[in-house]
CSV table of C-alpha atoms in Angstrom, one decimal:
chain,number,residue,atom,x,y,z
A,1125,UNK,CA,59.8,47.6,63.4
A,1126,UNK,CA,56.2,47.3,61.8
A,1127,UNK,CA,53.8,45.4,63.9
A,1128,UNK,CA,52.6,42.4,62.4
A,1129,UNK,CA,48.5,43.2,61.8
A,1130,UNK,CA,46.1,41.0,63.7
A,1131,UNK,CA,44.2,38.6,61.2
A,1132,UNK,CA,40.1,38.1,61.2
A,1133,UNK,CA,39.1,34.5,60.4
A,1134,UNK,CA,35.9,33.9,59.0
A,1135,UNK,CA,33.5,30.7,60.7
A,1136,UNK,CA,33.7,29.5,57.2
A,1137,UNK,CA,37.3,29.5,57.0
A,1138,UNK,CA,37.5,28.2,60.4
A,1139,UNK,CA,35.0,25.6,59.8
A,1140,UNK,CA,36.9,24.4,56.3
A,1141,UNK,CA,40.2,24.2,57.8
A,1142,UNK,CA,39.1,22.0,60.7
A,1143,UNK,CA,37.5,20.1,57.8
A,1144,UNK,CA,40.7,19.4,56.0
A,1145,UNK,CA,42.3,18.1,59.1
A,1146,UNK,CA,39.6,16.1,60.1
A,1147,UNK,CA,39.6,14.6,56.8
A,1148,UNK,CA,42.6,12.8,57.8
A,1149,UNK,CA,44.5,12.9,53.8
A,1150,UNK,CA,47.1,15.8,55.6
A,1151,UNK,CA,48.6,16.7,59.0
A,1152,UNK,CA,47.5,19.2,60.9
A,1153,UNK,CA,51.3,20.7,60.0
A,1154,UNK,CA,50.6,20.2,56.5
A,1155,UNK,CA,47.0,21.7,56.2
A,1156,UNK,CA,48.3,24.9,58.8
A,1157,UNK,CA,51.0,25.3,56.1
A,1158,UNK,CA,48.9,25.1,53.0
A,1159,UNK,CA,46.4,27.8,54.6
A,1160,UNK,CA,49.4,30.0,56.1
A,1161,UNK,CA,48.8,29.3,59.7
A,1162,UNK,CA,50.5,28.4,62.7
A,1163,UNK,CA,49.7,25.1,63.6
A,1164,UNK,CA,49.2,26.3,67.4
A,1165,UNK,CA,46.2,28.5,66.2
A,1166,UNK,CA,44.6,25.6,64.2
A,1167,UNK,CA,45.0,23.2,66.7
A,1168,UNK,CA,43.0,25.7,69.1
A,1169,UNK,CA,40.3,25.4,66.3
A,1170,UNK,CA,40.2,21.6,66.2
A,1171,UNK,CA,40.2,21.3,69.9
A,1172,UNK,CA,37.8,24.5,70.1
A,1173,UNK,CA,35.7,22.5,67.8
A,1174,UNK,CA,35.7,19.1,69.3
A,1175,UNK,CA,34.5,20.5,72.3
A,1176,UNK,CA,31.7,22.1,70.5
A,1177,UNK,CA,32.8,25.7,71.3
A,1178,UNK,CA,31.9,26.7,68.1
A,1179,UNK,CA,28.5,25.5,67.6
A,1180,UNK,CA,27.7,24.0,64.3
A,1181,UNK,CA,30.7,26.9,62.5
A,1182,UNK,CA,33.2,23.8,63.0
A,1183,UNK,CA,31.6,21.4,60.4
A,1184,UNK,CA,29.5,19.1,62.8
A,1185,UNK,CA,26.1,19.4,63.6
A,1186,UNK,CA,25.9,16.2,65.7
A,1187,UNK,CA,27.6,18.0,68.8
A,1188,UNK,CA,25.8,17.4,72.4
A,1189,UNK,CA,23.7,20.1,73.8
A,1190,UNK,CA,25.5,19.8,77.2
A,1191,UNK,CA,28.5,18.9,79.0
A,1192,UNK,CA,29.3,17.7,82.6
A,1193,UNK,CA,31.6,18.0,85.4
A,1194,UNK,CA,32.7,14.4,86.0
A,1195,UNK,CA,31.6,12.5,88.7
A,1196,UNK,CA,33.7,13.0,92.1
A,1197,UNK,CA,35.1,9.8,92.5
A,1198,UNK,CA,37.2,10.6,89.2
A,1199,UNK,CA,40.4,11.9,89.9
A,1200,UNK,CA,40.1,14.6,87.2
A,1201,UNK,CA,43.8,15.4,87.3
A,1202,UNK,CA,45.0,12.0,86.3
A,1203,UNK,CA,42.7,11.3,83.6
A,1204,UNK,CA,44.9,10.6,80.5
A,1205,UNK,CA,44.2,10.2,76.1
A,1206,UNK,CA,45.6,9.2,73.6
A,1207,UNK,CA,45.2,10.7,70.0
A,1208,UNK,CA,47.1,10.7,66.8
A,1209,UNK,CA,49.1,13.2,65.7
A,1210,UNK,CA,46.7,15.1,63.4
A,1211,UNK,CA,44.4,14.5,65.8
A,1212,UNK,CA,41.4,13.0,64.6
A,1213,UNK,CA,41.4,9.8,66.4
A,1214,UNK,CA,41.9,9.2,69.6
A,1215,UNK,CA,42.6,5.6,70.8
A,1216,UNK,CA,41.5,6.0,74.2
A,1217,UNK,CA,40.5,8.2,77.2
A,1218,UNK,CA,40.9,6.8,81.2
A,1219,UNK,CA,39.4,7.7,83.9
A,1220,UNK,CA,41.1,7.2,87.6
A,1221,UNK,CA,38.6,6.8,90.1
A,1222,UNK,CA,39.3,7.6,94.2
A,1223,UNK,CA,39.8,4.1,95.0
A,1224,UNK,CA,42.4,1.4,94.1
A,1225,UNK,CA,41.5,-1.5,92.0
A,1226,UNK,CA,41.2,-3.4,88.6
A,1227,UNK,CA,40.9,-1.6,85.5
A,1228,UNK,CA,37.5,-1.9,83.5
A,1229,UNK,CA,37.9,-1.7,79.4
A,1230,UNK,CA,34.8,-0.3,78.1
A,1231,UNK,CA,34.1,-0.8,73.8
A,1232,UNK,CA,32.4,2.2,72.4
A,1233,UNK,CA,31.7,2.9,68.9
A,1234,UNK,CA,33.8,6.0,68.5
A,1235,UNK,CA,35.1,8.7,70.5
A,1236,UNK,CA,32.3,11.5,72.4
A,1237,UNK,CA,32.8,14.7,73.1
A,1238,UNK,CA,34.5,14.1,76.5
A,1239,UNK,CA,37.8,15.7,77.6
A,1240,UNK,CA,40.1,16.0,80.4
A,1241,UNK,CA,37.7,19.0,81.3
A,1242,UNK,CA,34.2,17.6,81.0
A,1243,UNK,CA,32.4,14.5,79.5
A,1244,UNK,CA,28.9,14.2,77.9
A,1245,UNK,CA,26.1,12.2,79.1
A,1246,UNK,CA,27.0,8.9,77.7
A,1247,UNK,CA,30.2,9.0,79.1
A,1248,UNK,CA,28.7,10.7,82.3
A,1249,UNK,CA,26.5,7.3,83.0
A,1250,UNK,CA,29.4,5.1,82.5
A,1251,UNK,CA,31.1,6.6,85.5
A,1252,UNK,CA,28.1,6.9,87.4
A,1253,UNK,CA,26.8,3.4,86.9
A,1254,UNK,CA,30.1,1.8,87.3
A,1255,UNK,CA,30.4,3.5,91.2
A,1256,UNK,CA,26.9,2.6,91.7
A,1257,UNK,CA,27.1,-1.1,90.5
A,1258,UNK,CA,27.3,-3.7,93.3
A,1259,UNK,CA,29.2,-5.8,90.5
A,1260,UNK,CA,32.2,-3.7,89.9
A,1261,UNK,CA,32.9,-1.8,93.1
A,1262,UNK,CA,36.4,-3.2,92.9
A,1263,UNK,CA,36.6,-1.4,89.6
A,1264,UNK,CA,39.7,1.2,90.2
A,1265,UNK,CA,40.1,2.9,86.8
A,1266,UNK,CA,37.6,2.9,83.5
A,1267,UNK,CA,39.3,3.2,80.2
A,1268,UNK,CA,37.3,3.8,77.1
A,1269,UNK,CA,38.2,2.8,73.4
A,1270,UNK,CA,36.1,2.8,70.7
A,1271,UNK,CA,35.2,0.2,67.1
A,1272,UNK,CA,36.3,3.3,65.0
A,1273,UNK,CA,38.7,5.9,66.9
A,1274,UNK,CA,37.8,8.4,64.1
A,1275,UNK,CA,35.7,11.4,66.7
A,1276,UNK,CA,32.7,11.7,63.8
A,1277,UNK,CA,31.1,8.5,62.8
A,1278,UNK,CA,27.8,8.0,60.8
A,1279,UNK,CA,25.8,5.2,59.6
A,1280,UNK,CA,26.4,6.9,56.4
A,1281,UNK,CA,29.8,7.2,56.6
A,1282,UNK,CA,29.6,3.3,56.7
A,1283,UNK,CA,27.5,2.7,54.2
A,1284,UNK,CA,29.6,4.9,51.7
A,1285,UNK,CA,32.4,2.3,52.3
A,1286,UNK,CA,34.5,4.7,54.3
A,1287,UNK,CA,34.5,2.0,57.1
A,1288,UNK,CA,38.7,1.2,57.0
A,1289,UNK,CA,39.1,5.0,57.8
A,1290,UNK,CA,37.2,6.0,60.5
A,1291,UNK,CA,38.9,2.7,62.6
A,1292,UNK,CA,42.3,4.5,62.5
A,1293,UNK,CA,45.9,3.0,61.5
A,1294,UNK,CA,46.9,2.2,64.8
A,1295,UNK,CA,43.5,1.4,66.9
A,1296,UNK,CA,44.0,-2.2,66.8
A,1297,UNK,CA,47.0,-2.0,68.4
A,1298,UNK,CA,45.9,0.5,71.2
A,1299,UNK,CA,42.9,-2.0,71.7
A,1300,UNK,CA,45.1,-5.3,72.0
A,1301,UNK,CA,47.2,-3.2,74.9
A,1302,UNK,CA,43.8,-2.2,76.9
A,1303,UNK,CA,42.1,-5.8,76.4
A,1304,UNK,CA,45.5,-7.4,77.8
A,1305,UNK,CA,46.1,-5.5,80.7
A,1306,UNK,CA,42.2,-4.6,81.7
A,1307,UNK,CA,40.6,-6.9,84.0
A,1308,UNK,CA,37.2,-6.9,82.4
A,1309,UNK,CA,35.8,-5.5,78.8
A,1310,UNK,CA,32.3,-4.5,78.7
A,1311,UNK,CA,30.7,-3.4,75.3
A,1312,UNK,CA,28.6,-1.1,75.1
A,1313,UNK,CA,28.4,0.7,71.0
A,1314,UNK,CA,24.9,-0.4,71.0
A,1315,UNK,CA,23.2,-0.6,67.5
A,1316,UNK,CA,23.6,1.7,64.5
A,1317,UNK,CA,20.7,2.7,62.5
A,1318,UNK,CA,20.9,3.5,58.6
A,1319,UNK,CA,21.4,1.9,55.6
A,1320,UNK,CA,22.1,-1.7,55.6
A,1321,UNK,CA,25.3,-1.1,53.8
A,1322,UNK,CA,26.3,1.2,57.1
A,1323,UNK,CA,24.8,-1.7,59.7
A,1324,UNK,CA,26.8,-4.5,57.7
A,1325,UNK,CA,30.0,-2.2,58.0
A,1326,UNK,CA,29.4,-2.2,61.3
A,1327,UNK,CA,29.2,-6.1,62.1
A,1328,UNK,CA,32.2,-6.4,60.1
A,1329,UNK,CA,33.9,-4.2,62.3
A,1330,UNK,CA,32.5,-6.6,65.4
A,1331,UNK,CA,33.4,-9.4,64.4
A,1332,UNK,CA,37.5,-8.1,63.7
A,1333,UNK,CA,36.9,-7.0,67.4
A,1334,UNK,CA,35.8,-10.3,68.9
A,1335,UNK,CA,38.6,-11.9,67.2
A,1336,UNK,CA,41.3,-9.5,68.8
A,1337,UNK,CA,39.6,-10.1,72.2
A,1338,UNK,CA,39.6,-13.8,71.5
A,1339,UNK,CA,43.1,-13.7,70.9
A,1340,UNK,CA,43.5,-11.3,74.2
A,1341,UNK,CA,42.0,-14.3,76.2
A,1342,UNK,CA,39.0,-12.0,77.0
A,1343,UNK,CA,35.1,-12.4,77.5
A,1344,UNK,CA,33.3,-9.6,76.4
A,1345,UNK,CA,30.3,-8.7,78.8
A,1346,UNK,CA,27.8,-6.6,78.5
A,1347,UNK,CA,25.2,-4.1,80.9
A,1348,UNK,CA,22.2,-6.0,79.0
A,1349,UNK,CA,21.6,-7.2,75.1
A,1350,UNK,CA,18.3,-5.5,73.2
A,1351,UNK,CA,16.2,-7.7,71.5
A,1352,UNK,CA,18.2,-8.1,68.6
A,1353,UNK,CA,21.2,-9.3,70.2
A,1354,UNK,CA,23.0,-5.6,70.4
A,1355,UNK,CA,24.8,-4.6,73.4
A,1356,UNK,CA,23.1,-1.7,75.2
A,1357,UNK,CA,24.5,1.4,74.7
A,1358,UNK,CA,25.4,3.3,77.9
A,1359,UNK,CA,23.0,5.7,77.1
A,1360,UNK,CA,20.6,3.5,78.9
A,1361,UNK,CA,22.7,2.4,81.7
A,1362,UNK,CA,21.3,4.3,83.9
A,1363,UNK,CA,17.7,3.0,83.7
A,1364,UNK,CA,16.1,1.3,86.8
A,1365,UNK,CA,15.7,-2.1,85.3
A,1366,UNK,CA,19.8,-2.2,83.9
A,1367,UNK,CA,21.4,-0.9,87.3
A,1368,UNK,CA,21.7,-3.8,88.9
A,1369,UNK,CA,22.7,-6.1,86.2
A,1370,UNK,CA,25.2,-9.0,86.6
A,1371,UNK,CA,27.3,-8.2,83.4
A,1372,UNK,CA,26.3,-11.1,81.8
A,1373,UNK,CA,28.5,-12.5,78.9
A,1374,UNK,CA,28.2,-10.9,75.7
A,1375,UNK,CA,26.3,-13.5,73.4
A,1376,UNK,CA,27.4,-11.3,69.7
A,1377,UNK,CA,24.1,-12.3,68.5
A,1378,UNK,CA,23.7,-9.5,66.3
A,1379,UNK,CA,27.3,-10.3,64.6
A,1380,UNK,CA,25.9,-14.0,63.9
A,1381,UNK,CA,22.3,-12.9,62.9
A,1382,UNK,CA,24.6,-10.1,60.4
A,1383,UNK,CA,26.8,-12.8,59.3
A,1384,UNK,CA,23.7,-15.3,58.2
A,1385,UNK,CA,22.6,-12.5,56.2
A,1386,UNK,CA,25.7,-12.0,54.2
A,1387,UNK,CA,26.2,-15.7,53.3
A,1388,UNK,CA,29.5,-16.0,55.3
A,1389,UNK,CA,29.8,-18.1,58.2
A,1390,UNK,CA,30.7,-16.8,61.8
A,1391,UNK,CA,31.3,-19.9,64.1
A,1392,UNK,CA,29.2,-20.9,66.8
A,1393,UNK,CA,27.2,-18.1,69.5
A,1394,UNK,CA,29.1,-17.4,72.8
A,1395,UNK,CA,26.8,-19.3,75.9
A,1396,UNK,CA,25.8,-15.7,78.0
A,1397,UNK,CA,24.0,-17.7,81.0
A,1398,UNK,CA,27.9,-16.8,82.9
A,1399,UNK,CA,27.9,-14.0,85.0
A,1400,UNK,CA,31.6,-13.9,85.4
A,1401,UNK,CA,34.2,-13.7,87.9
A,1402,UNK,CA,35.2,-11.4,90.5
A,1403,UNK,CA,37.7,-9.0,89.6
A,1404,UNK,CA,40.1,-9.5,92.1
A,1405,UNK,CA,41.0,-12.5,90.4
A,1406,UNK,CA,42.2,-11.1,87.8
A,1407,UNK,CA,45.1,-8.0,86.7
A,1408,UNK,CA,45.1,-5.5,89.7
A,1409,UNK,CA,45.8,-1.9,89.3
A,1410,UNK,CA,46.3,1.6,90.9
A,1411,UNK,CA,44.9,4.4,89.5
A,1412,UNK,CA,44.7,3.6,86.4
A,1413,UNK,CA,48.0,1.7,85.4
């Protein structure tokens, strides 16, 4: 029998095949069949370049320079994701922590670079602050979701009006699940610079948010609001004057201040002088569940 000869894969190739799948039009089946591959070995590819194995060859220049080991009160075994089946959105990525309690919903904008085998810094202060923070130390699990579940989001995505794809078909209803069974939500996206088109996108996107935590019966909080009235992003967690914040209630400023802008009317601006209730009086779980 003749043995099948090895094939030699170009980056280029590489990088234009994890494009297509990104792009979200095809499945990753459909796209592996079209280019004559097995889907195992471009699935490797897409994972190999969401990790940022392959430098900038996979398509995407915005990969971080360094990854972490996560914290070690995260039970790294148990930590669980959810993606879609061509996966290029994932709706959301938990974290078990070594000790029981209530589980904390945390809103970013879209997915990092974190795994099940390391995270990046964002999601690296996250863990930290929340083990650290005299407020939530009867946090027992963190589960992050994200405003647009697509992995790549830029301002100018946004602004070219590619908005309704990068939230993902089914985010809303992952979302809806976490903000009903977590005990708190804390957002934390931050603000997006860029065009105004982009920005505008992006309050649109807020608003539909506040409404599905409204409906959820839930009070979005925040770490600390920049001057604009943007949550900060957890980037900045970690800074001295922000680690021993209260999470105050989110006052959506920005959305109202976004909504004047455009003409349309947005209702009335949350109060964010509460400092909100312990934990334990709300939905306890174990590890995550």
């Amino acid at each position: 029998m003749e043995r099948r000869k090895r094939r030699n894969f170009t980056q280029e190739f590489k990088a234009e095949a994890v494009r297509l799948v990104r792009e979200g039009s095809k499945s990753l089946f459909r796209v592996a069949r079209d280019l004559n591959l097995t889907d195992s070995t471009l699935r490797n590819w897409v994972r190999k370049a969401d990790r940022g194995d392959d430098h900038q060859s996979a398509g995407d220049s915005r990969r971080p320079q360094r990854l972490y080991t996560y914290h070690k009160a995260v039970k790294v075994p148990d930590i669980r994701e959810e993606w879609d089946e061509s996966h290029n959105y994932r709706w959301y990525i938990t974290l078990p922590l070594r000790r029981p309690g209530a589980e904390l919903a945390v809103l970013m904008m879209n997915p990092s670079w974190t795994d099940p085998g390391r995270c990046d810094r964002t999601v690296w202060n996250v863990q930290t602050f929340v083990c650290n923070s005299p407020s939530l130390q009867d946090v027992g699990s963190i589960t992050i979701v994200n405003l647009f579940a697509f992995r790549d989001v830029s301002s100018k995505a946004l602004a070219g009006g590619r908005a309704s794809g990068l939230v993902g078909a089914e985010n809303d209803r992952w979302l809806e699940a976490v903000f009903r069974r977590a005990a708190r939500v804390i957002i934390a996206c931050g603000k997006v610079p860029g065009p105004q088109a982009g920005v505008m996108a992006y309050l649109d996107r807020m608003r539909a948010v506040r409404a599905l935590l409204d409906q959820c019966g839930q009070q979005a909080r925040c770490v600390a609001e920049t001057r604009d009235g943007y949550p900060l992003h957890a980037r900045r967690w970690l800074e001295e004057q922000y680690r021993k914040s209260q999470m105050p209630q989110y006052s959506w400023a920005a959305c109202t201040k976004g909504t004047e802008q455009s003409g349309v009317s947005d209702g009335s601006v949350v109060d964010d002088s509460s400092t909100g209730s312990d934990l334990s009086t709300r939905k306890r779980v174990s590890g995550g569940r």
